[in-house]
């Protein structure tokens, strides 16, 4: 997988528990152009690889900006960025990837929850630059935890932005915001899993077409207490070998332990990087990437988080 070396030009505290990093090419090569909704995978000094949305304007060439919330439940990604990474450090990143692109629309509604503002910030700047109608609804716990608030208030599209703060009891009224769905209006939502589910359920209740609702999870929901891990086996079709996946390891971990490299990025079933074909057996899908229809086919799964219902899964590896 090709990577680019970037230097951390600036690290800025954007809000309580949120820092931004401005990344610039460390070598001669220019950074590839970005499109709104894109993310990069950052290879962190502790060996973890984590995806972060780009939040600068696409025309803002020569730099990438990401923002990271310090998550106390983090498995090491956000903590490493908050505590270890400093201005001047050189990091490896992937090429930008985009699972959350803008589509042609007469009007766009952007709804961000907390740190989920990052891809929407890039989208808002893109839509403003192209003169397309949009509104941005930004929900946060409090003003002090609202990254990029000053930037948004000072932007030429500040009139399109509305803030909602939990600590003021100022909740978003989904019926008012989503109103009557129109075929040419598209909705984009990003934030924690519960927030996305709330917006998606509201859109469904109000009659929005699935194809007009676009979302990107920031992190997978917690595994519930009802989901008990059991050991199972994976068979590697090209090698005719079987490997045991213990209850406390993921398929991706077991593959890696045995020298079978598959690309992994988020490790949470969110980004789709590790998507692998299943030749036989039944996966237990635990990801947020595949649609319900795709999951029902049981011919592919996300080995970073999903497991098996059947005793054996045969993988097209
Ligand atoms: S690595 Fe992101 S879905 Fe598996």
mmCIF file of C-alpha atoms and ligand atoms in Angstrom:
data_model
loop_
_atom_site.group_PDB
_atom_site.id
_atom_site.type_symbol
_atom_site.label_atom_id
_atom_site.label_comp_id
_atom_site.label_asym_id
_atom_site.label_seq_id
_atom_site.Cartn_x
_atom_site.Cartn_y
_atom_site.Cartn_z
ATOM 1 C CA UNK A 1 0.000 0.000 0.000
ATOM 2 C CA UNK A 2 1.545 3.315 -1.000
ATOM 3 C CA UNK A 3 2.031 5.892 1.695
ATOM 4 C CA UNK A 4 3.112 9.516 1.785
ATOM 5 C CA UNK A 5 5.396 11.058 4.382
ATOM 6 C CA UNK A 6 4.017 14.235 5.905
ATOM 7 C CA UNK A 7 5.345 16.643 8.477
ATOM 8 C CA UNK A 8 3.135 17.888 11.291
ATOM 9 C CA UNK A 9 3.262 21.613 10.580
ATOM 10 C CA UNK A 10 0.995 22.665 13.421
ATOM 11 C CA UNK A 11 -0.871 21.086 16.290
ATOM 12 C CA UNK A 12 -3.655 23.294 17.641
ATOM 13 C CA UNK A 13 -6.115 22.854 20.505
ATOM 14 C CA UNK A 14 -9.435 23.474 18.777
ATOM 15 C CA UNK A 15 -11.751 22.793 21.732
ATOM 16 C CA UNK A 16 -11.796 20.862 25.016
ATOM 17 C CA UNK A 17 -10.346 17.452 24.191
ATOM 18 C CA UNK A 18 -9.925 18.173 20.479
ATOM 19 C CA UNK A 19 -6.694 18.988 18.641
ATOM 20 C CA UNK A 20 -6.135 19.570 14.948
ATOM 21 C CA UNK A 21 -3.044 18.632 12.982
ATOM 22 C CA UNK A 22 -1.962 20.446 9.853
ATOM 23 C CA UNK A 23 0.037 18.050 7.691
ATOM 24 C CA UNK A 24 2.295 19.065 4.803
ATOM 25 C CA UNK A 25 4.360 16.918 2.457
ATOM 26 C CA UNK A 26 7.705 16.007 4.001
ATOM 27 C CA UNK A 27 9.346 15.431 0.607
ATOM 28 C CA UNK A 28 9.298 17.096 -2.782
ATOM 29 C CA UNK A 29 6.070 15.475 -3.988
ATOM 30 C CA UNK A 30 2.878 17.510 -3.620
ATOM 31 C CA UNK A 31 -0.014 16.102 -1.635
ATOM 32 C CA UNK A 32 -2.744 14.603 -3.850
ATOM 33 C CA UNK A 33 -5.860 16.743 -4.295
ATOM 34 C CA UNK A 34 -8.642 15.944 -1.876
ATOM 35 C CA UNK A 35 -12.405 15.822 -2.277
ATOM 36 C CA UNK A 36 -14.932 16.655 0.434
ATOM 37 C CA UNK A 37 -15.721 13.631 2.581
ATOM 38 C CA UNK A 38 -12.305 12.014 2.085
ATOM 39 C CA UNK A 39 -10.194 10.539 4.861
ATOM 40 C CA UNK A 40 -6.603 9.474 5.256
ATOM 41 C CA UNK A 41 -5.170 6.627 7.312
ATOM 42 C CA UNK A 42 -2.438 7.802 9.648
ATOM 43 C CA UNK A 43 0.328 5.420 10.706
ATOM 44 C CA UNK A 44 0.978 6.373 14.306
ATOM 45 C CA UNK A 45 4.275 6.039 16.183
ATOM 46 C CA UNK A 46 2.777 3.249 18.338
ATOM 47 C CA UNK A 47 2.155 1.126 15.245
ATOM 48 C CA UNK A 48 -1.596 1.736 15.041
ATOM 49 C CA UNK A 49 -3.195 2.859 11.788
ATOM 50 C CA UNK A 50 -6.260 5.058 12.193
ATOM 51 C CA UNK A 51 -8.537 6.839 9.695
ATOM 52 C CA UNK A 52 -9.268 10.555 10.073
ATOM 53 C CA UNK A 53 -11.485 12.723 7.887
ATOM 54 C CA UNK A 54 -9.931 15.693 6.158
ATOM 55 C CA UNK A 55 -11.590 18.911 7.185
ATOM 56 C CA UNK A 56 -9.961 21.563 5.045
ATOM 57 C CA UNK A 57 -11.417 22.946 1.833
ATOM 58 C CA UNK A 58 -10.599 20.929 -1.287
ATOM 59 C CA UNK A 59 -9.033 23.991 -2.964
ATOM 60 C CA UNK A 60 -6.801 24.448 0.051
ATOM 61 C CA UNK A 61 -3.924 22.635 -1.648
ATOM 62 C CA UNK A 62 -0.598 21.757 -0.079
ATOM 63 C CA UNK A 63 -1.904 20.667 3.298
ATOM 64 C CA UNK A 64 -4.270 18.263 4.972
ATOM 65 C CA UNK A 65 -6.036 19.158 8.211
ATOM 66 C CA UNK A 66 -7.500 16.589 10.573
ATOM 67 C CA UNK A 67 -9.073 16.979 14.009
ATOM 68 C CA UNK A 68 -8.964 14.337 16.721
ATOM 69 C CA UNK A 69 -11.089 13.940 19.825
ATOM 70 C CA UNK A 70 -9.269 12.480 22.808
ATOM 71 C CA UNK A 71 -11.342 9.419 23.512
ATOM 72 C CA UNK A 72 -10.853 7.968 27.013
ATOM 73 C CA UNK A 73 -12.018 4.597 25.664
ATOM 74 C CA UNK A 74 -9.573 4.839 22.781
ATOM 75 C CA UNK A 75 -7.561 1.782 21.946
ATOM 76 C CA UNK A 76 -4.514 3.999 21.500
ATOM 77 C CA UNK A 77 -5.164 6.081 18.383
ATOM 78 C CA UNK A 78 -6.504 9.348 19.724
ATOM 79 C CA UNK A 79 -4.365 9.179 22.855
ATOM 80 C CA UNK A 80 -1.222 8.811 20.725
ATOM 81 C CA UNK A 81 -2.134 11.881 18.714
ATOM 82 C CA UNK A 82 -2.922 13.936 21.795
ATOM 83 C CA UNK A 83 0.052 12.858 23.873
ATOM 84 C CA UNK A 84 2.813 11.742 21.526
ATOM 85 C CA UNK A 85 2.564 13.439 18.147
ATOM 86 C CA UNK A 86 4.076 16.924 18.055
ATOM 87 C CA UNK A 87 4.742 19.656 15.508
ATOM 88 C CA UNK A 88 7.783 18.737 13.441
ATOM 89 C CA UNK A 89 7.129 14.970 13.578
ATOM 90 C CA UNK A 90 7.057 13.049 10.311
ATOM 91 C CA UNK A 91 4.227 10.555 9.872
ATOM 92 C CA UNK A 92 3.197 8.196 7.095
ATOM 93 C CA UNK A 93 -0.300 8.555 5.719
ATOM 94 C CA UNK A 94 -2.297 6.782 3.027
ATOM 95 C CA UNK A 95 -3.563 8.419 -0.124
ATOM 96 C CA UNK A 96 -6.942 10.103 0.507
ATOM 97 C CA UNK A 97 -9.899 7.715 0.182
ATOM 98 C CA UNK A 98 -13.505 8.734 -0.051
ATOM 99 C CA UNK A 99 -16.401 6.592 1.207
ATOM 100 C CA UNK A 100 -18.534 9.666 1.912
ATOM 101 C CA UNK A 101 -18.599 11.799 -1.253
ATOM 102 C CA UNK A 102 -20.992 14.623 -2.049
ATOM 103 C CA UNK A 103 -23.466 13.824 -4.812
ATOM 104 C CA UNK A 104 -25.148 16.239 -7.190
ATOM 105 C CA UNK A 105 -28.151 17.741 -5.408
ATOM 106 C CA UNK A 106 -30.380 20.772 -5.518
ATOM 107 C CA UNK A 107 -29.908 21.214 -1.783
ATOM 108 C CA UNK A 108 -27.736 19.527 0.853
ATOM 109 C CA UNK A 109 -28.362 19.212 4.581
ATOM 110 C CA UNK A 110 -25.268 18.483 6.667
ATOM 111 C CA UNK A 111 -25.714 17.307 10.272
ATOM 112 C CA UNK A 112 -22.676 16.761 12.483
ATOM 113 C CA UNK A 113 -22.456 15.419 16.012
ATOM 114 C CA UNK A 114 -19.324 16.416 17.960
ATOM 115 C CA UNK A 115 -16.102 15.468 16.198
ATOM 116 C CA UNK A 116 -18.259 14.260 13.285
ATOM 117 C CA UNK A 117 -18.110 17.855 12.084
ATOM 118 C CA UNK A 118 -14.782 17.195 10.323
ATOM 119 C CA UNK A 119 -15.892 15.828 6.930
ATOM 120 C CA UNK A 120 -18.892 18.172 6.982
ATOM 121 C CA UNK A 121 -16.603 21.169 7.374
ATOM 122 C CA UNK A 122 -14.908 20.207 4.131
ATOM 123 C CA UNK A 123 -18.302 19.641 2.492
ATOM 124 C CA UNK A 124 -19.637 23.020 3.626
ATOM 125 C CA UNK A 125 -16.626 24.806 2.143
ATOM 126 C CA UNK A 126 -17.003 22.870 -1.104
ATOM 127 C CA UNK A 127 -20.714 23.588 -1.418
ATOM 128 C CA UNK A 128 -20.180 27.261 -0.632
ATOM 129 C CA UNK A 129 -17.389 27.535 -3.215
ATOM 130 C CA UNK A 130 -19.604 26.029 -5.895
ATOM 131 C CA UNK A 131 -22.605 28.163 -4.926
ATOM 132 C CA UNK A 132 -24.799 25.186 -4.078
ATOM 133 C CA UNK A 133 -27.497 25.636 -1.413
ATOM 134 C CA UNK A 134 -26.779 23.899 1.869
ATOM 135 C CA UNK A 135 -27.260 24.154 5.598
ATOM 136 C CA UNK A 136 -24.990 22.854 8.334
ATOM 137 C CA UNK A 137 -26.393 21.747 11.693
ATOM 138 C CA UNK A 138 -23.708 21.242 14.321
ATOM 139 C CA UNK A 139 -24.642 19.461 17.578
ATOM 140 C CA UNK A 140 -22.144 19.491 20.443
ATOM 141 C CA UNK A 141 -22.162 18.893 24.178
ATOM 142 C CA UNK A 142 -21.182 22.481 24.992
ATOM 143 C CA UNK A 143 -19.653 25.551 23.409
ATOM 144 C CA UNK A 144 -16.241 24.689 24.873
ATOM 145 C CA UNK A 145 -16.303 21.308 23.112
ATOM 146 C CA UNK A 146 -17.212 22.749 19.719
ATOM 147 C CA UNK A 147 -14.201 22.544 17.409
ATOM 148 C CA UNK A 148 -13.971 25.093 14.570
ATOM 149 C CA UNK A 149 -16.759 27.237 16.035
ATOM 150 C CA UNK A 150 -14.855 30.484 15.475
ATOM 151 C CA UNK A 151 -13.926 29.421 11.957
ATOM 152 C CA UNK A 152 -17.545 28.695 11.130
ATOM 153 C CA UNK A 153 -18.824 31.903 12.704
ATOM 154 C CA UNK A 154 -16.260 33.889 10.719
ATOM 155 C CA UNK A 155 -16.884 32.063 7.456
ATOM 156 C CA UNK A 156 -18.706 33.610 4.514
ATOM 157 C CA UNK A 157 -21.378 30.934 4.952
ATOM 158 C CA UNK A 158 -21.952 31.515 8.688
ATOM 159 C CA UNK A 159 -25.602 32.263 7.917
ATOM 160 C CA UNK A 160 -26.004 28.635 6.795
ATOM 161 C CA UNK A 161 -24.726 27.243 10.111
ATOM 162 C CA UNK A 162 -26.794 26.488 13.216
ATOM 163 C CA UNK A 163 -25.305 25.276 16.512
ATOM 164 C CA UNK A 164 -27.037 23.124 19.150
ATOM 165 C CA UNK A 165 -25.553 22.652 22.620
ATOM 166 C CA UNK A 166 -26.613 19.810 24.928
ATOM 167 C CA UNK A 167 -25.751 21.749 28.087
ATOM 168 C CA UNK A 168 -28.245 24.431 27.125
ATOM 169 C CA UNK A 169 -30.971 21.915 26.404
ATOM 170 C CA UNK A 170 -30.922 23.197 22.866
ATOM 171 C CA UNK A 171 -31.661 19.962 21.005
ATOM 172 C CA UNK A 172 -32.027 19.709 17.265
ATOM 173 C CA UNK A 173 -35.633 19.392 16.073
ATOM 174 C CA UNK A 174 -35.351 16.749 13.382
ATOM 175 C CA UNK A 175 -38.877 17.272 12.114
ATOM 176 C CA UNK A 176 -38.118 20.923 11.531
ATOM 177 C CA UNK A 177 -34.666 20.340 10.019
ATOM 178 C CA UNK A 178 -35.587 17.437 7.767
ATOM 179 C CA UNK A 179 -39.102 18.665 7.049
ATOM 180 C CA UNK A 180 -40.676 17.206 3.966
ATOM 181 C CA UNK A 181 -38.154 15.106 2.034
ATOM 182 C CA UNK A 182 -37.509 16.209 -1.556
ATOM 183 C CA UNK A 183 -36.086 14.007 -4.249
ATOM 184 C CA UNK A 184 -33.289 16.484 -5.030
ATOM 185 C CA UNK A 185 -32.254 17.061 -1.424
ATOM 186 C CA UNK A 186 -29.488 14.972 0.106
ATOM 187 C CA UNK A 187 -28.691 14.517 3.781
ATOM 188 C CA UNK A 188 -25.189 13.890 5.153
ATOM 189 C CA UNK A 189 -24.610 12.919 8.755
ATOM 190 C CA UNK A 190 -21.456 12.117 10.682
ATOM 191 C CA UNK A 191 -20.805 11.583 14.375
ATOM 192 C CA UNK A 192 -20.980 8.917 17.060
ATOM 193 C CA UNK A 193 -22.990 5.792 16.252
ATOM 194 C CA UNK A 194 -25.943 6.693 18.489
ATOM 195 C CA UNK A 195 -26.196 10.137 16.930
ATOM 196 C CA UNK A 196 -26.176 8.746 13.414
ATOM 197 C CA UNK A 197 -28.821 6.199 14.294
ATOM 198 C CA UNK A 198 -30.976 8.986 15.732
ATOM 199 C CA UNK A 199 -30.712 11.068 12.547
ATOM 200 C CA UNK A 200 -31.194 8.072 10.251
ATOM 201 C CA UNK A 201 -34.259 6.892 12.185
ATOM 202 C CA UNK A 202 -35.699 10.413 12.062
ATOM 203 C CA UNK A 203 -35.123 10.606 8.311
ATOM 204 C CA UNK A 204 -36.780 7.232 7.819
ATOM 205 C CA UNK A 205 -39.749 8.258 9.950
ATOM 206 C CA UNK A 206 -40.144 11.411 7.875
ATOM 207 C CA UNK A 207 -40.108 9.449 4.624
ATOM 208 C CA UNK A 208 -36.608 10.133 3.304
ATOM 209 C CA UNK A 209 -35.422 7.734 0.594
ATOM 210 C CA UNK A 210 -32.450 5.605 1.708
ATOM 211 C CA UNK A 211 -30.440 6.742 -1.294
ATOM 212 C CA UNK A 212 -30.682 10.376 -0.188
ATOM 213 C CA UNK A 213 -29.263 9.737 3.278
ATOM 214 C CA UNK A 214 -25.471 9.468 3.457
ATOM 215 C CA UNK A 215 -23.595 8.793 6.646
ATOM 216 C CA UNK A 216 -20.166 8.049 7.981
ATOM 217 C CA UNK A 217 -19.598 6.551 11.392
ATOM 218 C CA UNK A 218 -16.827 7.987 13.431
ATOM 219 C CA UNK A 219 -16.469 4.857 15.508
ATOM 220 C CA UNK A 220 -18.270 1.569 15.695
ATOM 221 C CA UNK A 221 -20.781 1.117 18.492
ATOM 222 C CA UNK A 222 -19.646 -0.882 21.491
ATOM 223 C CA UNK A 223 -20.160 -4.618 21.315
ATOM 224 C CA UNK A 224 -23.213 -5.294 23.461
ATOM 225 C CA UNK A 225 -23.166 -7.680 26.376
ATOM 226 C CA UNK A 226 -25.337 -10.087 24.388
ATOM 227 C CA UNK A 227 -22.634 -10.605 21.774
ATOM 228 C CA UNK A 228 -20.549 -13.452 23.125
ATOM 229 C CA UNK A 229 -17.417 -14.398 21.230
ATOM 230 C CA UNK A 230 -16.911 -18.057 20.408
ATOM 231 C CA UNK A 231 -13.892 -19.669 18.782
ATOM 232 C CA UNK A 232 -14.200 -20.825 15.153
ATOM 233 C CA UNK A 233 -11.938 -21.685 12.218
ATOM 234 C CA UNK A 234 -11.045 -19.894 9.019
ATOM 235 C CA UNK A 235 -9.806 -21.777 6.001
ATOM 236 C CA UNK A 236 -7.475 -20.003 3.594
ATOM 237 C CA UNK A 237 -8.646 -21.258 0.201
ATOM 238 C CA UNK A 238 -5.395 -20.730 -1.716
ATOM 239 C CA UNK A 239 -3.306 -22.513 0.889
ATOM 240 C CA UNK A 240 -5.784 -25.133 2.096
ATOM 241 C CA UNK A 241 -4.897 -24.396 5.692
ATOM 242 C CA UNK A 242 -7.190 -23.882 8.652
ATOM 243 C CA UNK A 243 -6.539 -21.433 11.462
ATOM 244 C CA UNK A 244 -8.350 -21.218 14.768
ATOM 245 C CA UNK A 245 -9.769 -17.831 15.741
ATOM 246 C CA UNK A 246 -9.889 -17.828 19.552
ATOM 247 C CA UNK A 247 -12.652 -15.991 21.329
ATOM 248 C CA UNK A 248 -10.364 -13.099 22.262
ATOM 249 C CA UNK A 249 -8.781 -12.514 18.809
ATOM 250 C CA UNK A 250 -10.163 -11.135 15.557
ATOM 251 C CA UNK A 251 -9.836 -12.910 12.215
ATOM 252 C CA UNK A 252 -7.578 -10.066 11.044
ATOM 253 C CA UNK A 253 -5.297 -10.619 14.073
ATOM 254 C CA UNK A 254 -5.074 -14.350 13.419
ATOM 255 C CA UNK A 255 -4.321 -13.814 9.733
ATOM 256 C CA UNK A 256 -1.587 -11.353 10.591
ATOM 257 C CA UNK A 257 -0.109 -13.691 13.241
ATOM 258 C CA UNK A 258 0.188 -16.314 10.528
ATOM 259 C CA UNK A 259 1.864 -14.079 7.959
ATOM 260 C CA UNK A 260 -1.241 -13.519 5.840
ATOM 261 C CA UNK A 261 -1.391 -9.813 5.116
ATOM 262 C CA UNK A 262 -4.686 -8.109 4.509
ATOM 263 C CA UNK A 263 -5.087 -4.330 4.517
ATOM 264 C CA UNK A 264 -6.559 -3.048 7.782
ATOM 265 C CA UNK A 265 -7.303 0.527 8.699
ATOM 266 C CA UNK A 266 -9.978 1.364 11.268
ATOM 267 C CA UNK A 267 -10.124 -2.097 12.944
ATOM 268 C CA UNK A 268 -13.713 -1.266 13.874
ATOM 269 C CA UNK A 269 -15.784 -2.361 10.883
ATOM 270 C CA UNK A 270 -16.293 1.190 9.733
ATOM 271 C CA UNK A 271 -14.022 1.870 6.759
ATOM 272 C CA UNK A 272 -14.315 -1.277 4.617
ATOM 273 C CA UNK A 273 -10.562 -1.560 4.036
ATOM 274 C CA UNK A 274 -10.348 -5.204 5.160
ATOM 275 C CA UNK A 275 -13.332 -6.434 3.102
ATOM 276 C CA UNK A 276 -12.743 -10.104 2.260
ATOM 277 C CA UNK A 277 -14.709 -12.552 0.122
ATOM 278 C CA UNK A 278 -16.259 -15.559 1.837
ATOM 279 C CA UNK A 279 -16.455 -18.733 -0.256
ATOM 280 C CA UNK A 280 -18.444 -20.791 2.234
ATOM 281 C CA UNK A 281 -19.680 -20.654 5.790
ATOM 282 C CA UNK A 282 -21.784 -17.951 7.417
ATOM 283 C CA UNK A 283 -20.244 -14.787 8.848
ATOM 284 C CA UNK A 284 -21.599 -13.050 11.908
ATOM 285 C CA UNK A 285 -21.542 -9.476 10.645
ATOM 286 C CA UNK A 286 -20.582 -6.915 13.270
ATOM 287 C CA UNK A 287 -19.579 -4.065 10.986
ATOM 288 C CA UNK A 288 -21.194 -0.801 10.022
ATOM 289 C CA UNK A 289 -19.863 -0.805 6.499
ATOM 290 C CA UNK A 290 -21.949 -3.353 4.587
ATOM 291 C CA UNK A 291 -25.607 -2.705 3.910
ATOM 292 C CA UNK A 292 -28.219 -5.099 5.283
ATOM 293 C CA UNK A 293 -28.687 -6.441 1.753
ATOM 294 C CA UNK A 294 -24.954 -7.085 1.366
ATOM 295 C CA UNK A 295 -24.780 -8.776 4.749
ATOM 296 C CA UNK A 296 -27.670 -11.071 3.841
ATOM 297 C CA UNK A 297 -25.670 -12.440 0.892
ATOM 298 C CA UNK A 298 -22.958 -13.695 3.281
ATOM 299 C CA UNK A 299 -20.380 -13.672 0.493
ATOM 300 C CA UNK A 300 -18.090 -11.074 2.076
ATOM 301 C CA UNK A 301 -17.280 -9.828 5.568
ATOM 302 C CA UNK A 302 -15.029 -7.524 7.553
ATOM 303 C CA UNK A 303 -12.446 -9.679 9.358
ATOM 304 C CA UNK A 304 -11.290 -6.854 11.648
ATOM 305 C CA UNK A 305 -14.496 -7.149 13.683
ATOM 306 C CA UNK A 306 -16.899 -9.750 12.285
ATOM 307 C CA UNK A 307 -16.882 -13.365 13.318
ATOM 308 C CA UNK A 308 -18.647 -16.577 12.243
ATOM 309 C CA UNK A 309 -21.951 -18.254 12.895
ATOM 310 C CA UNK A 310 -20.772 -21.455 11.234
ATOM 311 C CA UNK A 311 -17.920 -23.557 12.627
ATOM 312 C CA UNK A 312 -15.730 -22.741 9.595
ATOM 313 C CA UNK A 313 -15.470 -19.792 7.227
ATOM 314 C CA UNK A 314 -13.644 -20.374 3.952
ATOM 315 C CA UNK A 315 -11.972 -17.167 2.830
ATOM 316 C CA UNK A 316 -10.973 -16.193 -0.690
ATOM 317 C CA UNK A 317 -7.384 -15.491 0.304
HETATM 318 S S1 LIG B 1 -10.278 -2.232 8.789
HETATM 319 FE FE1 LIG B 1 -11.922 -0.853 8.607
HETATM 320 S S2 LIG B 1 -13.575 -2.203 8.282
HETATM 321 FE FE2 LIG B 1 -11.971 -3.527 8.750
#
